Amino acid sequence: MNPIEGTIDSQSKSETAAGVKAGVAAGDEAALHPMFHNPRKLRLFKERFFYGSILLATLCALGFLFYLLFSIGAQGWEHLDMDFINNFPSRKPAQAGFKSAIWGTVWLGGMTLIFSVFFGVGAALYLQELSPKNRFTSSIQVSISTLAGVPSIIYGMLGLGIFVRFMGMGRSVLAGSLTLSLLIIPVIIIASREALKAVPDSMRMASFALGATRWQTVRDHVLPAAVPGIATGVILAMARAMGEAAPLIMLGALTYVAFVPSGPLDPFTAMPIQIFNWTSRPQEAFHDLASTGIIVLLGFLMLCNSVAIFIRLRWGRKL
Amino acid sequence: MTSQLWAKISPWQRWRERMVIRGLAFTAMVSIFTTVGIIFILGEESFQFFSQVSLKEFLFNTRWAPLFEPRSFGIWPLINGTLIIAIGAIIFALPVGLGIAIYTSEYATGWWQKVLKPVLEILAGIPSVVYGFFALTQVTPFLQKIFPNIEVFNALSASIVIAIMILPTIASICDDSLRAIPKTVRDGAYALGTRKSEVTLHIVVPAALSGILASFILAFSRAIGETMAVTLAAGATPQLTANPLVGVQAMTAYIAQVSMGDVAHGTVEYQSIFAVGLVLFLMTLAMNLLSQFIVKRYARKYE
């Protein structure tokens, strides 16, 4: 090794970014960062290696996604027929079906949609458009950002304590959908506020200039303009709620239900719960049923997501 | 309120306006009620729990056996179970997630970049019970080929599927914070003759470190709170161990296990799930506050 390189190494180790600048200004090449002294081929190799590894990471994730979908599809495909959709769960795998779970999820979804849209969009309108800035609204903000990070099973404990026991709703569709609503209200508030923020201020100003009150402005102009964004957020939040099993299990919904709920106070089961039930049994035949259930559940969620994408493409960005 | 100085508003209209705003304020208060409700429910039942089990036993005993005699309520085996799964998941997810974020924000271009992000987001949209099923029926049999003495219920398979589950969280937050670094910073580095990977690793990633750290903590808190995959894949044997090849019980899995059984309201087993829930709540709350603090405190502003 020649002596000049030696001095470069020892100097450059102590140099910081500021040192590099000063060194270059002084025309002193010795001050350069060590990374400039790698032989050209090594640097090229490092470049390619880095690119290769991040590409590999991305492809691994994609590959995992497709393998997951493919393996479940392959395992559950043969059971996917009308019997599976029309039969109730059974102890005999050959006769077991998904009917009560599908209808339970439909009931839960409908009622959760009503509660969460009412409270979530209402809160977003208040916080974004109508509220003064004071302690009250900032404490609401703090609680929303706190709630957004609370694990779903803790919402289940809240539902168990308040709706099932304190209010005496029992293990009903009503208690389940209220619990799921609480779970997704923070998500809906955050998404709706983003949508409302995107409505240009000129629209509000024009409405005020014509003598509209705050609420009239919000109701007739701001809210309609923000509906596509809000709808997208609501649908994505609903898809999340429909896939949740943990809070419903906390409510005690993991029971054998062989009927379709006929009212909000009936007991229920739901798709993720039934899948969990089948998965936790040791027999292979029930695992096959679980994978068929997963196909139905994922199909349902993907339908929700494609509706959200469609809304965004069709009505988004018109402002 | 300027508009009201000019417009003629009947008293009826003014009253309606006020009522609507009050009604909407009430809907906004639901979040406060929920927060208070969670703290109240967890606190109240935990209080009853600690009137029967001493706090000393809860925090310093190292055995968790609440459902059979002789009973013992040391929380550490459950915390150990939760942490071994969550740390394992982060070890897998952090490098891969950061790699994906670098790829999508710095390298991928055109339609491929536009398609890649939403496709990877699908991973976050898959329900956790599906991941649990996948861990049990695909990941564990695969691991059994590599480690012949692995148990059927083990922490490693839960870690792997949770890593996949939290990948999109890490990737999308890191992607956003990498994109927030302005082009001028990169151009400055390019002008000095650096290669793209050198710019990324030495300039862009350090500049976005606060966002990367925040995503890491947020993903960790999600991994801690995850229930279904942990319940299905990691088993129900609370123990103090650092071996990921054996079954452990996480805090969430214990809560789910008790609530699935027939435990009567008012018993100490029933109250114990709220005490465990309180610990879980405090852990995730601390993580989330920490990540918010990091973003606020260390985010660099580029003018």
Coordinates of C-alpha atoms in Angstrom, one line a residue:
Chain A
M1 CA 0.0 0.0 0.0
N2 CA 1.5 3.3 -0.9
P3 CA 1.9 5.9 1.8
I4 CA -0.5 8.5 0.3
E5 CA -3.4 6.1 0.5
G6 CA -2.6 5.4 4.1
T7 CA -2.9 9.1 5.0
I8 CA -6.2 9.3 3.1
D9 CA -7.7 6.5 5.1
S10 CA -6.6 7.8 8.5
Q11 CA -7.8 11.3 7.7
S12 CA -11.0 10.5 6.1
K13 CA -12.2 8.4 8.9
S14 CA -12.4 11.4 11.2
E15 CA -13.9 13.6 8.5
T16 CA -17.6 14.4 8.7
A17 CA -19.8 15.7 6.0
A18 CA -18.8 19.3 6.9
G19 CA -15.2 18.2 6.5
V20 CA -15.9 16.9 3.0
K21 CA -17.2 20.3 2.0
A22 CA -14.3 22.2 3.4
G23 CA -11.8 19.7 2.0
V24 CA -13.2 20.0 -1.5
A25 CA -13.2 23.8 -1.3
A26 CA -9.6 23.7 -0.4
G27 CA -8.9 21.5 -3.3
D28 CA -7.6 18.8 -0.9
E29 CA -8.6 15.4 -2.3
A30 CA -7.4 13.7 0.8
A31 CA -10.6 14.8 2.7
L32 CA -13.0 12.8 0.7
H33 CA -15.3 10.2 2.3
P34 CA -13.9 6.7 2.1
M35 CA -16.7 5.6 -0.1
F36 CA -15.2 7.5 -3.0
H37 CA -12.0 5.4 -2.7
N38 CA -13.6 2.0 -3.4
P39 CA -12.3 0.5 -6.6
R40 CA -14.8 1.1 -9.4
K41 CA -15.8 -2.5 -9.7
L42 CA -16.5 -2.9 -6.1
R43 CA -18.8 0.1 -6.1
L44 CA -20.6 -1.3 -9.2
F45 CA -21.0 -4.6 -7.4
K46 CA -22.4 -2.9 -4.3
E47 CA -24.8 -1.0 -6.5
R48 CA -26.1 -4.1 -8.1
F49 CA -26.1 -6.1 -4.9
F50 CA -28.2 -3.4 -3.2
Y51 CA -30.6 -3.2 -6.2
G52 CA -30.9 -7.0 -6.3
S53 CA -31.6 -7.3 -2.6
I54 CA -34.4 -4.6 -2.5
L55 CA -35.9 -6.1 -5.6
L56 CA -35.8 -9.5 -4.0
A57 CA -37.5 -8.1 -0.9
T58 CA -40.3 -6.7 -3.0
L59 CA -40.7 -9.9 -5.1
C60 CA -40.7 -12.0 -1.9
A61 CA -43.6 -10.1 -0.5
L62 CA -45.5 -10.3 -3.8
G63 CA -44.6 -14.0 -4.1
F64 CA -45.9 -14.6 -0.5
L65 CA -49.1 -12.8 -1.3
F66 CA -49.7 -14.9 -4.4
Y67 CA -48.7 -18.2 -2.7
L68 CA -51.1 -17.4 0.2
L69 CA -54.0 -16.8 -2.1
F70 CA -53.1 -19.7 -4.4
S71 CA -52.6 -22.3 -1.6
I72 CA -55.9 -21.4 0.1
G73 CA -57.7 -21.3 -3.2
A74 CA -56.4 -24.7 -4.2
Q75 CA -57.3 -26.2 -0.8
G76 CA -60.8 -24.8 -0.6
W77 CA -61.9 -24.8 -4.2
E78 CA -63.6 -28.2 -4.3
H79 CA -66.0 -27.4 -1.4
L80 CA -67.2 -24.1 -3.0
D81 CA -70.7 -24.9 -4.1
M82 CA -74.3 -24.1 -3.3
D83 CA -74.4 -26.6 -0.5
F84 CA -71.6 -24.8 1.3
I85 CA -73.5 -21.5 1.0
N86 CA -76.9 -22.9 1.9
N87 CA -76.0 -25.3 4.7
F88 CA -75.7 -24.5 8.4
P89 CA -72.5 -25.4 10.3
S90 CA -72.5 -29.0 11.3
R91 CA -70.4 -31.5 13.3
K92 CA -70.1 -33.6 10.1
P93 CA -67.7 -31.9 7.7
A94 CA -69.4 -33.2 4.6
Q95 CA -72.7 -31.4 5.5
A96 CA -71.3 -28.3 7.1
G97 CA -71.9 -25.0 5.4
F98 CA -71.5 -21.3 5.9
K99 CA -75.0 -19.9 5.8
S100 CA -75.3 -18.6 9.3
A101 CA -71.9 -17.0 9.1
I102 CA -72.6 -15.3 5.8
W103 CA -75.9 -13.9 7.0
G104 CA -74.4 -12.9 10.4
T105 CA -71.7 -10.9 8.6
V106 CA -74.4 -9.3 6.4
W107 CA -76.4 -8.3 9.5
L108 CA -73.3 -7.1 11.3
G109 CA -72.1 -5.2 8.2
G110 CA -75.4 -3.4 7.6
M111 CA -75.8 -2.3 11.2
T112 CA -72.1 -1.3 11.6
L113 CA -72.4 0.7 8.5
I114 CA -75.3 2.7 9.9
F115 CA -73.8 3.4 13.3
S116 CA -70.2 4.1 12.1
V117 CA -71.3 6.4 9.2
F118 CA -73.6 8.4 11.4
F119 CA -71.1 8.9 14.2
G120 CA -67.9 8.9 12.1
V121 CA -68.9 11.3 9.4
G122 CA -70.8 13.5 12.0
A123 CA -67.7 13.8 14.1
A124 CA -65.5 14.5 11.0
L125 CA -67.9 17.3 9.9
Y126 CA -67.9 18.8 13.3
L127 CA -64.1 18.7 13.8
Q128 CA -63.2 19.8 10.3
E129 CA -65.9 22.3 9.5
L130 CA -67.9 23.5 12.4
S131 CA -65.9 23.3 15.6
P132 CA -64.2 26.2 17.3
K133 CA -60.6 25.5 18.4
N134 CA -60.6 25.0 22.1
R135 CA -59.8 22.5 24.8
F136 CA -62.9 20.4 24.0
T137 CA -62.0 19.8 20.4
S138 CA -58.3 19.2 21.1
S139 CA -59.3 16.6 23.7
I140 CA -61.4 14.9 21.1
Q141 CA -58.4 14.9 18.7
V142 CA -56.2 13.3 21.4
S143 CA -58.7 10.6 22.1
I144 CA -59.1 9.8 18.3
S145 CA -55.4 9.4 17.8
T146 CA -55.2 7.3 21.0
L147 CA -58.0 5.1 19.8
A148 CA -56.6 4.6 16.4
G149 CA -53.7 2.5 18.0
V150 CA -55.7 0.4 20.5
P151 CA -55.7 -3.3 19.6
S152 CA -59.0 -4.6 18.4
I153 CA -59.3 -7.2 21.2
I154 CA -59.5 -4.3 23.7
Y155 CA -62.6 -3.0 21.9
G156 CA -64.0 -6.4 22.4
M157 CA -63.4 -6.1 26.2
L158 CA -65.1 -2.7 26.1
G159 CA -68.1 -4.2 24.2
L160 CA -68.3 -7.1 26.7
G161 CA -68.3 -4.7 29.7
I162 CA -70.6 -2.0 28.3
F163 CA -73.0 -3.5 25.7
V164 CA -73.2 -7.1 26.7
R165 CA -73.2 -6.8 30.5
F166 CA -74.0 -3.2 31.5
M167 CA -76.6 -2.5 28.9
G168 CA -77.8 -6.1 28.9
M169 CA -77.9 -6.6 25.1
G170 CA -76.5 -10.1 25.5
R171 CA -74.4 -11.7 22.7
S172 CA -76.5 -10.1 20.1
V173 CA -76.0 -8.6 16.6
L174 CA -76.6 -5.2 18.1
A175 CA -73.8 -5.6 20.7
G176 CA -71.5 -6.9 18.0
S177 CA -72.2 -4.2 15.5
L178 CA -71.8 -1.4 18.1
T179 CA -68.5 -2.9 19.1
L180 CA -67.3 -3.0 15.5
S181 CA -68.6 0.5 15.0
L182 CA -66.5 1.9 17.9
L183 CA -63.5 0.0 16.4
I184 CA -63.8 1.7 13.0
I185 CA -65.1 5.2 13.9
P186 CA -61.6 6.6 14.4
V187 CA -60.6 5.3 11.0
I188 CA -63.6 6.8 9.4
I189 CA -63.1 10.2 11.1
I190 CA -59.5 10.4 9.9
A191 CA -60.4 9.4 6.3
S192 CA -63.4 11.7 6.2
R193 CA -61.4 14.7 7.5
E194 CA -58.9 14.1 4.8
A195 CA -61.7 14.2 2.2
L196 CA -63.2 17.3 3.7
K197 CA -59.8 19.0 3.8
A198 CA -59.4 18.4 0.0
V199 CA -62.5 20.5 -0.7
P200 CA -61.2 23.9 -1.9
D201 CA -62.0 26.9 0.3
S202 CA -63.3 28.9 -2.6
M203 CA -66.4 26.7 -2.5
R204 CA -67.1 27.6 1.1
M205 CA -66.4 31.3 0.5
A206 CA -68.8 31.4 -2.5
S207 CA -71.5 29.8 -0.4
F208 CA -71.0 32.2 2.6
A209 CA -71.0 35.2 0.2
L210 CA -74.5 34.2 -1.0
G211 CA -75.7 34.3 2.6
A212 CA -75.7 30.6 3.5
T213 CA -75.1 29.7 7.1
R214 CA -72.3 27.4 8.2
W215 CA -74.4 24.3 8.3
Q216 CA -76.1 25.1 5.0
T217 CA -72.7 25.5 3.4
V218 CA -71.5 22.2 4.8
R219 CA -74.7 20.3 3.9
D220 CA -75.2 21.6 0.4
H221 CA -71.7 22.1 -0.9
V222 CA -68.8 20.8 1.2
L223 CA -70.3 17.4 2.1
P224 CA -71.5 16.5 -1.5
A225 CA -68.1 17.4 -2.8
A226 CA -66.4 15.2 -0.3
V227 CA -68.7 12.2 -0.7
P228 CA -66.4 10.1 -3.0
G229 CA -63.5 10.4 -0.6
I230 CA -65.7 9.7 2.5
A231 CA -67.3 6.7 0.8
T232 CA -63.9 5.3 -0.1
G233 CA -62.7 5.6 3.5
V234 CA -65.9 4.1 4.9
I235 CA -65.8 1.1 2.6
L236 CA -62.2 0.4 3.4
A237 CA -63.0 0.7 7.2
M238 CA -66.0 -1.6 6.7
A239 CA -63.8 -4.2 5.0
R240 CA -61.5 -4.1 8.0
A241 CA -64.4 -4.5 10.4
M242 CA -65.9 -7.5 8.5
G243 CA -62.6 -9.3 8.8
E244 CA -62.2 -8.9 12.5
A245 CA -62.8 -11.9 14.7
A246 CA -61.1 -10.9 18.0
P247 CA -63.6 -8.4 19.3
L248 CA -66.5 -10.7 18.4
I249 CA -64.9 -13.6 20.2
M250 CA -64.5 -11.4 23.3
L251 CA -68.3 -10.8 23.2
G252 CA -68.8 -14.5 23.4
A253 CA -69.9 -15.0 19.8
L254 CA -68.0 -18.3 19.4
T255 CA -71.0 -20.5 19.8
Y256 CA -72.8 -23.0 17.7
V257 CA -75.4 -20.9 15.7
A258 CA -77.5 -22.8 13.2
F259 CA -79.9 -20.1 12.2
V260 CA -80.0 -16.8 10.5
P261 CA -80.5 -13.8 12.8
S262 CA -84.0 -12.4 12.4
G263 CA -83.6 -9.3 14.4
P264 CA -80.9 -7.1 16.0
L265 CA -81.2 -8.8 19.4
D266 CA -80.6 -12.4 18.1
P267 CA -77.3 -14.2 18.7
F268 CA -75.1 -14.5 15.6
T269 CA -71.9 -15.9 14.2
A270 CA -69.8 -14.3 11.5
M271 CA -67.5 -15.4 8.7
P272 CA -64.2 -14.9 10.5
I273 CA -65.5 -16.5 13.6
Q274 CA -66.6 -19.6 11.8
I275 CA -63.3 -19.8 10.0
F276 CA -61.5 -19.6 13.3
N277 CA -63.8 -22.3 14.7
W278 CA -63.0 -24.7 11.8
T279 CA -59.3 -23.9 11.9
S280 CA -58.9 -24.6 15.6
R281 CA -60.2 -28.1 15.1
P282 CA -57.6 -30.9 14.6
Q283 CA -59.4 -32.7 11.7
E284 CA -58.1 -32.0 8.2
A285 CA -61.6 -32.0 6.8
F286 CA -62.5 -28.9 8.8
H287 CA -59.3 -27.2 7.6
D288 CA -60.6 -27.7 4.1
L289 CA -63.9 -26.1 5.1
A290 CA -62.0 -23.2 6.7
S291 CA -60.2 -22.5 3.4
T292 CA -63.4 -22.5 1.5
G293 CA -64.8 -20.1 4.0
I294 CA -61.7 -17.9 3.5
I295 CA -62.3 -17.9 -0.2
V296 CA -65.9 -16.5 0.4
L297 CA -64.6 -14.0 3.0
L298 CA -61.8 -12.7 0.8
G299 CA -64.1 -12.6 -2.2
F300 CA -66.5 -10.4 -0.1
L301 CA -63.7 -8.1 1.0
M302 CA -62.3 -7.8 -2.5
L303 CA -65.7 -6.8 -3.7
C304 CA -65.8 -4.1 -1.1
N305 CA -62.3 -2.9 -2.1
S306 CA -63.0 -2.9 -5.8
V307 CA -66.2 -0.8 -5.1
A308 CA -63.9 1.7 -3.3
I309 CA -61.4 1.8 -6.1
F310 CA -64.2 2.2 -8.6
I311 CA -65.6 5.2 -6.6
R312 CA -62.2 6.8 -6.5
L313 CA -61.6 6.4 -10.2
R314 CA -65.1 7.5 -11.2
W315 CA -65.8 10.4 -8.9
G316 CA -62.4 11.3 -7.4
R317 CA -60.3 14.3 -8.4
K318 CA -63.2 16.3 -9.9
L319 CA -62.6 19.4 -7.8
Chain B
M1 CA -69.7 33.4 11.5
T2 CA -69.4 36.4 9.3
S3 CA -72.2 35.2 7.0
Q4 CA -74.8 35.6 9.8
L5 CA -74.1 39.4 10.0
W6 CA -75.4 39.8 6.5
A7 CA -78.0 37.2 5.9
K8 CA -81.5 37.4 7.3
I9 CA -81.9 34.4 9.5
S10 CA -85.2 33.6 11.2
P11 CA -85.1 32.6 14.8
W12 CA -86.2 29.1 13.8
Q13 CA -83.3 28.8 11.4
R14 CA -80.9 30.0 14.0
W15 CA -82.2 27.5 16.5
R16 CA -81.9 24.7 13.9
E17 CA -78.4 25.7 13.1
R18 CA -77.4 25.5 16.7
M19 CA -79.1 22.2 17.3
V20 CA -77.4 20.6 14.3
I21 CA -74.0 21.8 15.5
R22 CA -74.7 20.5 19.0
G23 CA -75.8 17.2 17.6
L24 CA -72.6 16.9 15.5
A25 CA -70.6 17.8 18.6
F26 CA -72.3 15.0 20.4
T27 CA -71.2 12.5 17.6
A28 CA -67.7 13.8 18.0
M29 CA -67.8 13.1 21.7
V30 CA -68.3 9.4 21.1
S31 CA -64.5 9.1 20.8
I32 CA -64.1 10.6 24.2
F33 CA -66.7 8.3 25.7
T34 CA -64.9 5.3 24.0
T35 CA -61.5 6.3 25.5
V36 CA -63.0 6.9 28.9
G37 CA -65.0 3.7 28.6
I38 CA -61.9 1.6 27.8
I39 CA -59.9 3.0 30.7
F40 CA -62.9 2.6 33.1
I41 CA -63.7 -1.0 32.1
L42 CA -60.1 -2.1 32.2
G43 CA -59.4 -0.1 35.4
E44 CA -62.5 -1.3 37.3
E45 CA -62.2 -5.0 36.7
S46 CA -58.4 -4.8 37.2
F47 CA -59.0 -3.1 40.5
Q48 CA -61.1 -6.0 41.6
F49 CA -58.5 -8.4 40.3
F50 CA -55.8 -6.7 42.4
S51 CA -57.9 -6.8 45.5
Q52 CA -57.6 -10.6 45.3
V53 CA -54.1 -11.0 43.7
S54 CA -51.4 -8.8 45.0
L55 CA -49.6 -6.5 42.6
K56 CA -46.3 -8.0 43.8
E57 CA -47.4 -11.5 42.7
F58 CA -48.6 -10.1 39.3
L59 CA -45.3 -8.3 38.6
F60 CA -42.7 -10.5 40.2
N61 CA -44.0 -14.1 40.1
T62 CA -42.7 -15.9 37.0
R63 CA -45.5 -18.5 36.6
W64 CA -48.8 -17.9 34.9
A65 CA -51.4 -20.6 35.8
P66 CA -54.7 -19.0 36.5
L67 CA -57.0 -21.8 35.4
F68 CA -55.8 -24.7 37.5
E69 CA -54.5 -25.4 41.0
P70 CA -52.2 -24.2 42.5
R71 CA -53.0 -20.9 41.0
S72 CA -50.3 -18.4 40.2
F73 CA -50.6 -15.0 38.5
G74 CA -47.2 -13.9 37.4
I75 CA -47.7 -11.8 34.1
W76 CA -44.1 -12.4 32.8
P77 CA -44.7 -15.6 30.8
L78 CA -47.4 -13.8 28.9
I79 CA -45.3 -10.7 28.2
N80 CA -42.5 -13.0 27.2
G81 CA -44.8 -14.8 24.8
T82 CA -46.0 -11.5 23.3
L83 CA -42.5 -10.0 23.0
I84 CA -40.8 -13.1 21.5
I85 CA -43.5 -13.2 18.7
A86 CA -43.4 -9.4 18.2
I87 CA -39.6 -9.1 18.2
G88 CA -39.3 -12.0 15.8
A89 CA -41.9 -10.4 13.5
I90 CA -40.0 -7.1 13.5
I91 CA -36.7 -8.8 12.8
F92 CA -38.2 -10.3 9.6
A93 CA -40.3 -7.3 8.7
L94 CA -38.0 -4.3 9.2
P95 CA -35.3 -5.0 6.6
V96 CA -37.8 -6.4 4.1
G97 CA -40.3 -3.5 4.7
L98 CA -37.6 -0.9 4.4
G99 CA -36.2 -2.6 1.2
I100 CA -39.7 -2.5 -0.3
A101 CA -40.1 1.1 0.6
I102 CA -36.8 2.0 -1.0
Y103 CA -37.7 0.0 -4.1
T104 CA -41.1 1.6 -4.5
S105 CA -40.0 5.2 -3.7
E106 CA -36.5 5.3 -5.4
Y107 CA -36.2 2.6 -8.0
A108 CA -39.6 1.5 -9.4
T109 CA -41.0 3.7 -12.1
G110 CA -44.1 4.2 -14.3
W111 CA -47.1 1.8 -14.2
W112 CA -45.1 -0.8 -12.2
Q113 CA -44.7 1.7 -9.3
K114 CA -48.4 2.6 -9.5
V115 CA -49.5 -1.0 -9.4
L116 CA -47.0 -2.2 -6.8
K117 CA -48.2 -0.2 -3.9
P118 CA -51.9 -1.1 -3.9
V119 CA -51.0 -4.7 -4.6
L120 CA -48.8 -4.8 -1.5
E121 CA -51.5 -3.1 0.5
I122 CA -53.7 -6.2 -0.1
L123 CA -51.4 -7.9 2.5
A124 CA -52.7 -5.4 5.1
G125 CA -56.3 -6.0 4.1
I126 CA -56.3 -9.8 4.6
P127 CA -58.0 -10.6 7.9
S128 CA -55.7 -11.9 10.7
V129 CA -57.7 -15.1 11.1
V130 CA -56.6 -15.9 7.5
Y131 CA -53.0 -15.5 8.5
G132 CA -53.6 -17.7 11.5
F133 CA -55.0 -20.4 9.2
F134 CA -52.0 -20.0 6.9
A135 CA -49.5 -20.2 9.7
L136 CA -51.1 -23.4 11.0
T137 CA -51.6 -25.2 7.7
Q138 CA -48.6 -24.0 5.6
V139 CA -45.9 -22.3 7.6
T140 CA -45.7 -24.8 10.5
P141 CA -45.5 -27.9 8.2
F142 CA -42.8 -26.0 6.2
L143 CA -40.8 -25.2 9.4
Q144 CA -41.1 -28.8 10.5
K145 CA -39.0 -29.8 7.5
I146 CA -36.3 -27.4 8.5
F147 CA -36.4 -27.9 12.3
P148 CA -37.6 -31.5 12.9
N149 CA -38.1 -31.0 16.6
I150 CA -40.3 -27.9 16.3
E151 CA -43.6 -28.1 18.2
V152 CA -46.9 -28.0 16.3
F153 CA -47.8 -24.7 18.0
N154 CA -44.7 -22.5 18.0
A155 CA -43.8 -18.8 18.2
L156 CA -41.8 -18.8 15.0
S157 CA -44.7 -19.5 12.6
A158 CA -46.7 -16.7 14.3
S159 CA -43.7 -14.4 14.0
I160 CA -43.5 -15.1 10.2
V161 CA -47.1 -14.4 9.4
I162 CA -47.3 -11.4 11.6
A163 CA -44.2 -10.1 9.8
I164 CA -46.1 -10.4 6.6
M165 CA -49.1 -8.7 8.1
I166 CA -47.1 -5.7 9.3
L167 CA -45.0 -5.3 6.2
P168 CA -47.4 -2.9 4.4
T169 CA -47.5 -0.7 7.5
I170 CA -43.7 -0.4 7.5
A171 CA -43.4 -0.2 3.8
S172 CA -46.0 2.5 3.3
I173 CA -44.9 4.8 6.1
C174 CA -41.2 4.5 5.1
D175 CA -42.2 5.1 1.5
D176 CA -43.9 8.3 2.5
S177 CA -41.0 9.6 4.6
L178 CA -38.5 8.7 1.9
R179 CA -40.6 10.6 -0.7
A180 CA -40.7 13.6 1.6
I181 CA -36.9 14.1 1.2
P182 CA -36.7 16.8 -1.5
K183 CA -35.0 16.2 -4.8
T184 CA -32.4 18.9 -4.1
V185 CA -30.9 16.8 -1.4
R186 CA -30.4 13.9 -3.8
D187 CA -29.2 16.1 -6.6
G188 CA -26.6 17.6 -4.3
A189 CA -25.2 14.1 -3.6
Y190 CA -25.3 13.1 -7.3
A191 CA -23.3 16.2 -8.1
L192 CA -20.6 14.9 -5.9
G193 CA -20.4 11.7 -8.0
T194 CA -22.2 9.2 -5.8
R195 CA -24.0 6.2 -7.1
K196 CA -27.7 5.8 -6.6
S197 CA -27.4 3.1 -3.9
E198 CA -24.9 5.3 -2.1
V199 CA -27.2 8.3 -2.2
T200 CA -30.1 6.1 -0.9
L201 CA -28.1 4.5 1.9
H202 CA -25.9 7.4 3.0
I203 CA -28.1 10.4 2.4
V204 CA -31.8 9.6 1.9
V205 CA -32.3 6.9 4.5
P206 CA -30.5 8.8 7.3
A207 CA -32.6 11.9 6.5
A208 CA -35.8 9.9 6.7
L209 CA -34.8 8.1 9.9
S210 CA -37.5 9.6 12.1
G211 CA -40.2 8.3 9.9
I212 CA -38.6 4.9 9.6
L213 CA -38.3 4.7 13.3
A214 CA -41.9 5.7 13.8
S215 CA -43.1 3.1 11.3
F216 CA -41.0 0.5 13.2
I217 CA -42.6 1.4 16.6
L218 CA -46.1 1.5 15.1
A219 CA -45.6 -1.9 13.5
F220 CA -44.3 -3.3 16.7
S221 CA -47.4 -2.1 18.6
R222 CA -49.6 -3.7 16.0
A223 CA -47.7 -7.0 16.4
I224 CA -48.2 -6.8 20.1
G225 CA -52.0 -6.3 19.8
E226 CA -52.5 -9.0 17.1
T227 CA -54.8 -11.7 18.4
M228 CA -56.1 -14.3 16.0
A229 CA -52.9 -15.4 14.3
V230 CA -51.2 -15.6 17.7
T231 CA -54.0 -17.7 19.2
L232 CA -54.1 -20.1 16.3
A233 CA -50.4 -20.5 15.6
A234 CA -48.5 -20.0 18.9
G235 CA -50.5 -22.2 21.2
A236 CA -51.6 -21.8 24.8
T237 CA -48.7 -22.7 27.0
P238 CA -47.5 -19.7 29.0
Q239 CA -43.8 -20.1 29.7
L240 CA -40.6 -18.1 30.1
T241 CA -38.4 -19.0 27.2
A242 CA -36.3 -17.4 24.5
N243 CA -36.7 -20.4 22.2
P244 CA -39.0 -19.6 19.2
L245 CA -39.5 -23.3 18.3
V246 CA -41.7 -24.1 21.3
G247 CA -45.3 -23.0 22.0
V248 CA -45.9 -19.8 24.0
Q249 CA -49.0 -17.9 25.0
A250 CA -49.2 -14.2 24.2
M251 CA -51.3 -11.8 26.2
T252 CA -53.9 -11.5 23.5
A253 CA -54.1 -15.3 23.1
Y254 CA -54.8 -15.6 26.9
I255 CA -57.6 -13.1 26.7
A256 CA -59.1 -14.9 23.8
Q257 CA -58.7 -18.3 25.4
V258 CA -60.5 -17.3 28.6
S259 CA -63.3 -15.5 26.7
M260 CA -63.9 -18.6 24.6
G261 CA -64.4 -20.8 27.6
D262 CA -67.2 -20.7 30.2
V263 CA -65.7 -18.5 32.8
A264 CA -68.3 -16.8 35.0
H265 CA -68.5 -13.1 35.4
G266 CA -67.0 -12.0 38.8
T267 CA -64.5 -14.8 39.2
V268 CA -60.8 -14.1 39.4
E269 CA -60.2 -15.8 36.1
Y270 CA -62.6 -13.4 34.4
Q271 CA -61.0 -10.4 36.1
S272 CA -57.5 -11.6 35.2
I273 CA -58.2 -10.9 31.5
F274 CA -58.9 -7.3 32.2
A275 CA -55.7 -7.0 34.2
V276 CA -53.8 -8.5 31.2
G277 CA -55.8 -6.3 28.9
L278 CA -54.7 -3.2 30.9
V279 CA -51.0 -4.2 30.6
L280 CA -51.6 -4.7 26.8
F281 CA -53.4 -1.3 26.5
L282 CA -50.6 0.5 28.4
M283 CA -47.9 -1.1 26.2
T284 CA -49.5 -0.2 22.9
L285 CA -50.4 3.3 24.2
A286 CA -46.8 3.9 25.2
M287 CA -45.6 2.7 21.7
N288 CA -48.0 4.9 19.9
L289 CA -47.2 8.0 22.0
L290 CA -43.5 7.3 21.4
S291 CA -43.9 7.1 17.6
Q292 CA -46.0 10.3 17.6
F293 CA -43.3 12.0 19.7
I294 CA -40.5 10.9 17.4
V295 CA -42.4 12.2 14.3
K296 CA -43.0 15.5 16.0
R297 CA -39.7 16.0 17.6
Y298 CA -37.2 14.6 15.0
A299 CA -39.0 15.2 11.7
R300 CA -36.7 17.5 9.6
K301 CA -38.3 20.3 7.7
Y302 CA -36.9 21.1 4.3
E303 CA -37.8 24.4 2.9

